[in-house]
Coordinates of C-alpha atoms and ligand atoms in Angstrom, one line a residue:
M20 CA -34.1 85.6 -145.9
L21 CA -32.6 82.2 -146.9
T22 CA -32.9 81.1 -150.5
P23 CA -31.6 77.6 -151.0
P24 CA -29.0 77.5 -153.8
D25 CA -30.5 74.3 -155.1
T26 CA -33.9 72.8 -154.3
T27 CA -33.3 69.4 -155.8
S28 CA -32.7 66.6 -153.4
P29 CA -30.5 63.5 -154.2
D30 CA -33.3 61.6 -152.5
Q31 CA -36.2 62.6 -154.6
S32 CA -38.4 60.4 -152.5
L33 CA -38.0 62.7 -149.5
Q34 CA -41.4 64.1 -148.8
R35 CA -41.6 67.9 -148.8
S36 CA -44.5 68.3 -146.4
W37 CA -44.3 67.4 -142.7
D38 CA -46.4 67.9 -139.6
V39 CA -43.2 68.5 -137.6
V40 CA -39.6 69.0 -138.5
I41 CA -37.3 68.5 -135.5
I42 CA -33.8 69.9 -135.7
G43 CA -31.3 68.1 -133.5
A44 CA -31.5 64.5 -132.3
G45 CA -30.1 64.9 -128.8
P46 CA -32.5 63.9 -125.9
A47 CA -34.8 67.0 -126.5
G48 CA -35.2 66.3 -130.2
A49 CA -35.3 62.5 -130.2
V50 CA -37.8 62.3 -127.3
S51 CA -40.0 64.9 -129.0
A52 CA -39.8 62.9 -132.2
Y53 CA -40.8 59.7 -130.4
Q54 CA -43.7 61.3 -128.6
L55 CA -45.1 63.0 -131.7
A56 CA -44.6 60.0 -134.0
R57 CA -46.5 57.9 -131.4
L58 CA -49.3 60.3 -131.7
G59 CA -49.5 59.6 -135.4
K60 CA -47.8 62.9 -136.6
K61 CA -45.6 62.9 -139.6
V62 CA -42.3 63.6 -138.1
L63 CA -38.9 64.4 -139.8
L64 CA -35.9 64.4 -137.3
V65 CA -32.6 65.7 -138.6
D66 CA -29.1 65.9 -137.1
K67 CA -26.0 67.5 -138.6
A68 CA -23.9 64.7 -137.1
S69 CA -23.5 61.3 -138.5
F70 CA -25.0 58.9 -136.0
P71 CA -24.3 57.4 -133.6
R72 CA -22.2 60.3 -132.3
D73 CA -20.4 61.3 -129.1
K74 CA -21.3 64.5 -127.3
V75 CA -19.6 66.5 -124.5
C76 CA -21.5 65.2 -121.5
G77 CA -20.8 63.6 -118.1
S78 CA -23.2 60.9 -119.2
C79 CA -24.8 60.5 -115.8
L80 CA -28.5 60.1 -115.5
S81 CA -30.1 61.0 -112.2
A82 CA -33.2 59.4 -110.8
R83 CA -35.2 62.4 -111.9
T84 CA -33.9 62.1 -115.5
L85 CA -34.8 58.4 -115.4
G86 CA -38.3 59.5 -114.2
Y87 CA -38.7 61.8 -117.2
L88 CA -37.5 59.1 -119.6
T89 CA -40.0 56.7 -118.0
E90 CA -42.7 59.3 -118.4
A91 CA -41.8 59.4 -122.0
G92 CA -42.1 55.6 -122.3
L93 CA -38.4 55.2 -122.7
G94 CA -37.2 54.2 -119.2
H95 CA -36.4 50.6 -120.2
V96 CA -33.8 51.9 -122.8
V97 CA -31.3 52.8 -120.1
S98 CA -31.1 49.3 -118.6
E99 CA -31.1 47.7 -122.1
L100 CA -28.0 49.6 -122.9
G101 CA -26.1 48.1 -120.0
A102 CA -25.8 51.4 -118.1
Q103 CA -23.5 51.4 -115.1
P104 CA -25.2 52.1 -111.7
I105 CA -23.6 54.9 -109.8
G106 CA -23.2 54.7 -106.0
N107 CA -20.5 57.1 -105.0
L108 CA -19.1 60.6 -105.6
H109 CA -15.3 60.9 -105.1
L110 CA -14.3 64.6 -104.8
R111 CA -10.7 65.6 -105.0
T112 CA -8.8 68.9 -104.9
A113 CA -5.1 69.6 -104.6
G114 CA -5.6 69.8 -100.8
G115 CA -7.6 66.6 -100.1
A116 CA -10.4 64.2 -101.0
S117 CA -13.7 63.0 -99.8
T118 CA -16.1 60.3 -100.8
I119 CA -19.8 60.4 -100.3
A120 CA -22.6 57.9 -101.1
F121 CA -24.2 59.3 -104.2
P122 CA -27.0 57.1 -105.4
I123 CA -27.9 59.3 -108.3
G124 CA -28.6 56.7 -111.0
F125 CA -26.7 55.4 -114.0
A126 CA -23.9 56.3 -116.4
V127 CA -24.4 55.5 -120.1
S128 CA -22.6 56.9 -123.2
R129 CA -24.4 59.5 -125.2
Q130 CA -23.5 57.6 -128.3
S131 CA -25.6 54.7 -127.2
L132 CA -28.4 56.6 -125.4
D133 CA -29.1 59.1 -128.2
Q134 CA -29.0 56.4 -130.9
A135 CA -31.4 54.2 -128.9
I136 CA -33.9 57.0 -128.5
V137 CA -33.6 57.9 -132.2
E138 CA -34.3 54.2 -133.0
K139 CA -37.4 54.3 -130.8
A140 CA -38.6 57.3 -132.7
Q141 CA -38.0 55.5 -136.0
S142 CA -39.8 52.4 -134.8
V143 CA -43.0 54.5 -134.4
G144 CA -42.7 56.1 -137.8
A145 CA -40.4 59.1 -137.5
L146 CA -38.0 59.6 -140.4
F147 CA -34.4 60.3 -139.3
L148 CA -31.9 62.0 -141.5
P149 CA -28.4 62.1 -140.0
S150 CA -25.5 64.1 -141.5
T151 CA -28.1 66.8 -142.4
T152 CA -27.9 70.4 -141.3
A153 CA -31.2 72.2 -141.0
L154 CA -31.8 75.9 -141.1
V155 CA -35.2 77.4 -140.2
G156 CA -36.6 79.6 -142.9
A157 CA -39.6 82.0 -143.2
L158 CA -43.3 81.4 -142.7
A159 CA -45.0 80.3 -145.9
G160 CA -48.8 80.5 -145.3
S161 CA -49.6 77.8 -142.7
T162 CA -46.2 76.2 -142.7
R163 CA -42.5 77.1 -142.0
T164 CA -39.8 76.5 -144.5
V165 CA -36.9 74.4 -143.4
I166 CA -33.7 74.2 -145.5
L167 CA -31.9 70.9 -145.3
E168 CA -28.3 70.5 -146.4
T169 CA -26.9 67.0 -146.9
A170 CA -23.4 66.7 -148.4
G171 CA -23.6 70.1 -150.1
V172 CA -27.1 69.5 -151.6
Y173 CA -29.9 71.7 -150.4
T174 CA -33.6 70.7 -150.1
A175 CA -36.5 72.9 -148.9
V176 CA -39.3 71.2 -147.0
Q177 CA -42.4 72.7 -145.4
S178 CA -43.6 71.9 -141.9
A179 CA -46.7 72.9 -140.0
C180 CA -44.5 73.2 -136.9
V181 CA -40.7 73.2 -136.3
L182 CA -38.9 72.2 -133.1
V183 CA -35.5 73.7 -132.7
C184 CA -33.5 71.3 -130.4
D185 CA -30.0 72.1 -131.7
G186 CA -28.3 72.4 -128.3
V187 CA -25.9 75.1 -127.0
N188 CA -23.8 75.0 -130.2
G189 CA -26.8 75.3 -132.5
R190 CA -27.1 77.8 -135.3
A191 CA -30.4 76.6 -136.9
L192 CA -32.0 80.0 -136.4
N193 CA -29.2 81.9 -138.0
E194 CA -30.8 82.3 -141.4
L195 CA -34.0 83.8 -140.2
S196 CA -34.8 87.4 -141.3
S197 CA -32.8 89.8 -139.2
E198 CA -35.8 90.9 -137.3
E199 CA -36.7 87.3 -136.2
K200 CA -33.1 86.4 -135.6
D201 CA -32.6 89.4 -133.2
R202 CA -35.6 88.2 -131.2
F203 CA -34.0 84.7 -130.8
K204 CA -30.5 85.9 -130.0
P205 CA -29.3 84.0 -127.0
T206 CA -27.9 85.9 -124.0
V207 CA -24.6 84.2 -123.0
S208 CA -23.5 84.7 -119.4
A209 CA -20.3 86.8 -119.4
N210 CA -18.6 84.4 -117.0
S211 CA -19.7 81.2 -118.7
R212 CA -17.3 78.4 -118.8
I213 CA -16.8 76.1 -121.8
G214 CA -17.3 72.4 -121.8
S215 CA -15.0 69.8 -123.3
G216 CA -14.4 66.1 -123.1
A217 CA -13.7 62.7 -124.6
V218 CA -14.9 59.1 -124.5
V219 CA -12.4 56.3 -124.6
S220 CA -12.6 52.5 -124.5
L221 CA -10.2 50.5 -122.3
P222 CA -9.0 47.0 -123.0
D223 CA -10.3 44.4 -120.7
N224 CA -7.1 44.2 -118.7
E225 CA -7.1 47.9 -118.0
A226 CA -10.8 48.3 -117.2
G227 CA -11.3 49.2 -113.5
L228 CA -7.6 49.6 -112.9
Y229 CA -7.5 53.4 -112.6
Y230 CA -11.2 54.4 -112.4
R231 CA -13.7 51.9 -111.0
P232 CA -17.3 51.4 -112.1
G233 CA -19.9 52.9 -109.8
T234 CA -18.0 56.0 -108.8
I235 CA -18.0 59.5 -110.3
Y236 CA -14.5 60.9 -109.9
M237 CA -14.6 64.7 -109.7
A238 CA -11.4 66.9 -109.7
L239 CA -12.2 70.4 -108.6
D240 CA -10.1 73.5 -109.2
K241 CA -11.1 77.2 -109.1
N242 CA -10.4 77.2 -112.9
G243 CA -12.7 74.3 -113.7
Y244 CA -13.7 70.8 -112.8
V245 CA -13.3 67.4 -114.5
G246 CA -15.5 64.4 -114.0
I247 CA -14.7 60.8 -114.9
V248 CA -17.1 57.9 -114.9
C249 CA -17.1 54.3 -116.2
M250 CA -19.9 53.5 -118.6
E251 CA -21.1 50.4 -120.5
N252 CA -18.6 48.1 -122.3
N253 CA -15.4 49.4 -120.6
K254 CA -16.0 52.9 -121.9
I255 CA -14.8 55.9 -119.8
D256 CA -16.3 59.3 -120.1
L257 CA -14.3 62.4 -119.3
A258 CA -16.1 65.7 -119.3
G259 CA -15.1 69.1 -117.8
A260 CA -16.0 72.7 -117.5
F261 CA -13.2 75.2 -117.9
E262 CA -12.5 78.9 -117.6
P263 CA -11.8 80.0 -121.2
A264 CA -8.7 82.0 -120.1
Y265 CA -7.3 78.9 -118.2
T266 CA -7.8 76.8 -121.4
R267 CA -6.0 79.5 -123.5
M268 CA -3.2 79.6 -121.0
H269 CA -2.7 75.8 -121.3
G270 CA -3.2 75.7 -125.0
S271 CA -6.1 73.3 -125.1
T272 CA -9.0 71.9 -123.0
R273 CA -7.1 68.6 -123.0
A274 CA -4.1 70.1 -121.4
A275 CA -6.3 72.0 -118.9
A276 CA -8.1 68.8 -118.0
A277 CA -4.8 67.0 -117.6
K278 CA -3.5 69.7 -115.2
I279 CA -6.7 69.8 -113.1
L280 CA -6.7 66.0 -112.8
R281 CA -3.0 65.7 -111.9
D282 CA -3.1 68.5 -109.4
A283 CA -5.9 66.7 -107.7
G284 CA -3.9 63.4 -107.7
L285 CA -6.0 61.6 -110.3
P286 CA -4.4 59.9 -113.4
F287 CA -4.8 61.4 -116.8
L288 CA -4.9 58.2 -118.8
H289 CA -2.6 57.9 -121.9
V290 CA -5.7 57.1 -124.0
F291 CA -7.0 60.6 -123.3
E292 CA -3.9 62.1 -125.0
T293 CA -4.8 60.6 -128.3
A294 CA -8.6 60.6 -128.0
E295 CA -10.9 62.9 -130.1
W296 CA -11.8 65.8 -127.9
L297 CA -15.1 67.7 -128.4
G298 CA -16.0 71.1 -127.1
T299 CA -18.9 73.4 -126.5
A300 CA -19.4 77.1 -126.9
P301 CA -19.8 79.1 -123.6
Y302 CA -22.8 77.1 -122.3
T303 CA -24.5 79.2 -119.6
R304 CA -27.1 81.0 -121.7
H305 CA -30.8 81.6 -122.2
R306 CA -33.1 83.0 -124.8
E307 CA -35.8 85.6 -123.9
T308 CA -37.9 84.4 -126.8
L309 CA -38.6 80.7 -127.0
A310 CA -41.3 80.5 -129.7
A311 CA -42.8 82.2 -132.7
E312 CA -45.5 81.3 -135.2
R313 CA -45.1 77.5 -135.8
L314 CA -41.8 77.4 -134.0
F315 CA -40.7 76.2 -130.5
I316 CA -37.3 76.1 -129.0
V317 CA -36.6 73.1 -126.7
G318 CA -33.8 71.7 -124.6
D319 CA -30.4 73.3 -124.2
A320 CA -31.2 75.5 -127.2
A321 CA -33.7 77.3 -124.9
S322 CA -31.5 77.6 -121.8
Y323 CA -28.7 75.9 -120.0
G324 CA -27.2 76.4 -116.6
E325 CA -24.1 74.6 -115.3
P326 CA -23.2 70.9 -115.8
F327 CA -21.9 70.2 -112.3
T328 CA -25.2 68.7 -111.1
G329 CA -25.6 66.5 -114.1
E330 CA -29.2 67.4 -114.9
G331 CA -29.1 68.6 -118.5
I332 CA -30.5 65.4 -120.1
G333 CA -33.3 65.5 -117.6
W334 CA -34.1 69.2 -118.4
A335 CA -34.0 68.4 -122.2
V336 CA -36.4 65.4 -121.8
K337 CA -38.6 67.3 -119.6
S338 CA -38.9 70.3 -121.9
A339 CA -39.7 67.9 -124.8
L340 CA -42.5 66.3 -122.7
L341 CA -43.8 69.8 -121.9
A342 CA -43.6 71.0 -125.5
V343 CA -45.4 68.1 -127.2
P344 CA -49.0 69.0 -126.0
L345 CA -48.4 72.5 -127.3
V346 CA -47.2 71.2 -130.7
E347 CA -50.3 69.0 -130.9
R348 CA -52.4 72.1 -130.3
A349 CA -50.4 74.1 -132.9
L350 CA -51.1 71.3 -135.5
A351 CA -54.8 71.5 -134.8
G352 CA -54.6 75.3 -135.7
W353 CA -52.0 77.9 -134.9
D354 CA -52.9 80.2 -132.0
N355 CA -50.5 83.1 -131.1
S356 CA -51.2 82.5 -127.4
L357 CA -49.0 79.4 -127.7
V358 CA -45.9 81.5 -127.8
G359 CA -46.5 83.1 -124.4
E360 CA -47.7 79.8 -123.0
W361 CA -44.5 77.9 -123.9
Q362 CA -42.4 80.7 -122.4
R363 CA -44.3 80.6 -119.2
I364 CA -44.2 76.8 -118.9
H365 CA -40.5 76.7 -119.8
K366 CA -39.6 79.3 -117.3
T367 CA -41.5 77.7 -114.4
M368 CA -40.8 74.1 -115.1
V369 CA -37.3 74.2 -116.6
A370 CA -35.4 77.5 -116.4
N371 CA -36.2 78.1 -112.7
R372 CA -34.9 74.5 -111.9
Q373 CA -31.6 75.4 -113.5
R374 CA -30.8 77.8 -110.7
L375 CA -29.4 75.3 -108.2
S376 CA -26.8 74.3 -110.8
L377 CA -25.9 78.0 -111.4
T378 CA -25.6 78.7 -107.7
L379 CA -23.4 75.7 -107.1
G380 CA -21.4 76.5 -110.2
G381 CA -20.7 80.1 -108.9
W382 CA -19.7 78.7 -105.6
L383 CA -17.2 76.3 -107.1
R384 CA -15.2 79.2 -108.6
H385 CA -13.5 80.0 -105.3
E386 CA -10.6 78.1 -103.8
F387 CA -11.9 78.6 -100.3
S388 CA -15.4 77.2 -101.1
I389 CA -13.9 74.1 -102.9
T390 CA -11.6 73.3 -100.1
T391 CA -14.3 73.9 -97.5
L392 CA -16.7 71.7 -99.4
V393 CA -14.3 68.8 -99.6
R394 CA -13.3 69.1 -96.0
L395 CA -16.8 69.3 -94.7
L396 CA -18.0 66.3 -96.7
R397 CA -15.0 64.3 -95.4
I398 CA -16.0 65.1 -91.8
A399 CA -19.8 64.9 -92.3
P400 CA -20.8 63.2 -95.5
I401 CA -24.4 63.4 -94.4
L402 CA -24.3 67.1 -95.4
A403 CA -24.5 66.0 -99.0
G404 CA -28.0 64.6 -98.4
P405 CA -30.0 67.7 -99.4
F406 CA -28.0 68.1 -102.6
V407 CA -28.4 64.5 -103.6
N408 CA -32.1 64.7 -102.9
A409 CA -32.5 67.9 -104.8
I410 CA -31.1 66.4 -108.0
N411 CA -32.8 63.1 -107.6
R412 CA -36.3 64.1 -106.6
C413 CA -38.9 63.6 -109.3
S414 CA -40.8 66.8 -109.4
P415 CA -44.4 65.9 -108.4
D416 CA -45.8 69.1 -109.9
F417 CA -44.5 67.9 -113.3
A418 CA -46.4 64.6 -112.9
D419 CA -49.5 66.6 -111.8
K420 CA -49.3 68.9 -114.8
Q421 CA -49.3 65.9 -117.1
G422 CA -52.4 64.7 -115.3
K423 CA -50.6 61.5 -114.5
R424 CA -50.1 59.5 -111.4
K425 CA -47.3 60.8 -109.2
Q426 CA -44.3 58.6 -109.6
T427 CA -41.7 57.6 -107.2
F428 CA -38.6 56.0 -108.5
K429 CA -36.7 53.4 -106.7
L430 CA -33.4 53.1 -108.2
S431 CA -32.2 49.5 -108.5
M432 CA -28.9 50.7 -107.2
A433 CA -26.1 48.3 -107.2
S434 CA -25.2 47.5 -103.7
K435 CA -21.8 46.3 -104.6
V436 CA -20.3 49.3 -106.2
G437 CA -16.5 49.5 -106.1
Q438 CA -14.9 51.8 -103.5
P439 CA -12.8 54.6 -105.0
K440 CA -9.1 54.4 -104.5
Ligands
FAD674 C1 -19.2 69.3 -119.6 C2 -20.6 68.9 -119.6 C3 -21.0 67.8 -118.8 C4 -22.4 67.4 -118.7 N1 -22.7 66.3 -118.0 C5 -24.0 66.0 -117.9 C6 -24.4 64.8 -117.1 O1 -23.6 64.1 -116.5 N2 -25.7 64.5 -117.1 C7 -26.7 65.3 -117.7 O2 -27.9 64.9 -117.6 N3 -26.3 66.3 -118.5 C8 -25.0 66.7 -118.6 N4 -24.7 67.7 -119.4 C9 -25.7 68.4 -120.2 C10 -26.3 67.6 -121.4 O3 -25.2 67.1 -122.2 C11 -27.2 68.5 -122.2 O4 -28.0 69.3 -121.4 C12 -28.1 67.7 -123.1 O5 -27.3 67.0 -124.1 C13 -29.1 68.6 -123.8 O6 -29.8 67.9 -124.8 P1 -30.4 68.6 -126.1 O7 -31.1 67.6 -126.8 O8 -31.0 69.9 -125.7 O9 -29.1 69.1 -126.9 P2 -27.9 68.2 -127.5 O10 -27.7 66.9 -126.8 O11 -26.7 69.1 -127.5 O12 -28.3 67.8 -129.0 C14 -28.3 68.8 -130.0 C15 -28.2 68.1 -131.3 O13 -28.5 69.1 -132.4 C16 -27.6 68.8 -133.5 N5 -27.6 70.0 -134.3 C17 -27.1 71.3 -133.9 N6 -27.3 72.2 -134.9 C18 -28.0 71.5 -135.9 C19 -28.5 71.9 -137.2 N7 -28.4 73.2 -137.6 N8 -29.1 70.9 -137.9 C20 -29.2 69.7 -137.5 N9 -28.7 69.2 -136.3 C21 -28.1 70.2 -135.5 C22 -26.3 68.4 -132.8 O14 -25.5 67.7 -133.7 C23 -26.8 67.6 -131.6 O15 -26.8 66.2 -131.9 C24 -23.3 68.1 -119.5 C25 -22.9 69.2 -120.3 C26 -21.6 69.5 -120.3 C27 -21.2 70.7 -121.2

């Protein structure tokens, strides 16, 4: 069991008792914080990173993701950030290229999006501590202990409920007793790829020169894929998924990304050479156990599939929306049935929806499938319709479950998106 080396905080004003401590301020954690603080709960949100921060992500928001953000009362944030509308998907392999209409939504940097949601949570009363690593501790009567570490100083706080939203790289549960820790151990898929990427800013005279706003450029190879998209303020996002062995062979994910892009005939911009590259652990994973007394696991930390379909932010927001009513009930009085309930809800409403991405991800590991996909789409782009619909459709059962009006989202898609080169 974790014993903090020091329980004095440099900030003596930090309250030690909370309704909810939320670990991780990505979409899952920040949306949960916003929802719970709006309900009048005393919420502490912590993130180990100093904010605003970048995150390995393709930074594309589908209509479905926008739907969940709107459901959370945060839909307006995306347009306020100057997100770029997306209209096309340009697929390239070493053997050819195809472009399809792909009206999936918007591209916006995670630095801006996550910061904006955190600010919304703060505006309704949540306290946010960046640069603070949290570790979940043991139950202490009707609370859980959470150990916070900021610049080498440890503080113990108590919380009636803890949300673990620490993503695929998270280790917030690592200091639990060995019995509890074993229950939460994630199962990582043996053939999982790793994610990596970078965000760069282009000067005005280079913006749109190589990669044009409105198009997702995707280079496909059996060893991985790399997506590039223009975001707000001349920022460009590069994110890729790579076979770990391929990355080792090339010495780094940056070199692997450069090879995949160049083989597919797309430029690897000089600014990517010097950019800061971030990475993920093998990301295809799930946990059998997603809750315990006064503890819920939400977002990527619960399960993650494959990035290709660009749905992870949506899954994270959705799982936050689904978890909040359970947290409210937990705060009214803990009931062990909440554990099974969260696992059932998560499996039906989130984990099962990750299967499309896993199927597609498996398919894209073969040269033949990649080449066939690109050729078929060149001949008959209409074939992409069911795929585009699948990732865009707002799930009506989710709206029903929330007892709210079914929503249809009409994307204000830019009609004048640039054509890929
Ligand atoms: C290559 C790639 C491309 C992707 N492209 C897209 C895309 O285009 N569209 C899309 O919707 N999704 C995409 N995703 C998925 C998306 O990035 C994730 O699904 C989403 O970020 C999950 O949100 P989250 O809140 O669960 O976790 P995260 O966003 O990972 O947030 C977790 C947070 O927890 C913090 N943290 C971790 N440990 C601790 C700790 N102990 N204490 C305090 N803080 C901690 C981290 O600093 C981080 O800020 C992509 C993923 C990859 C790998």
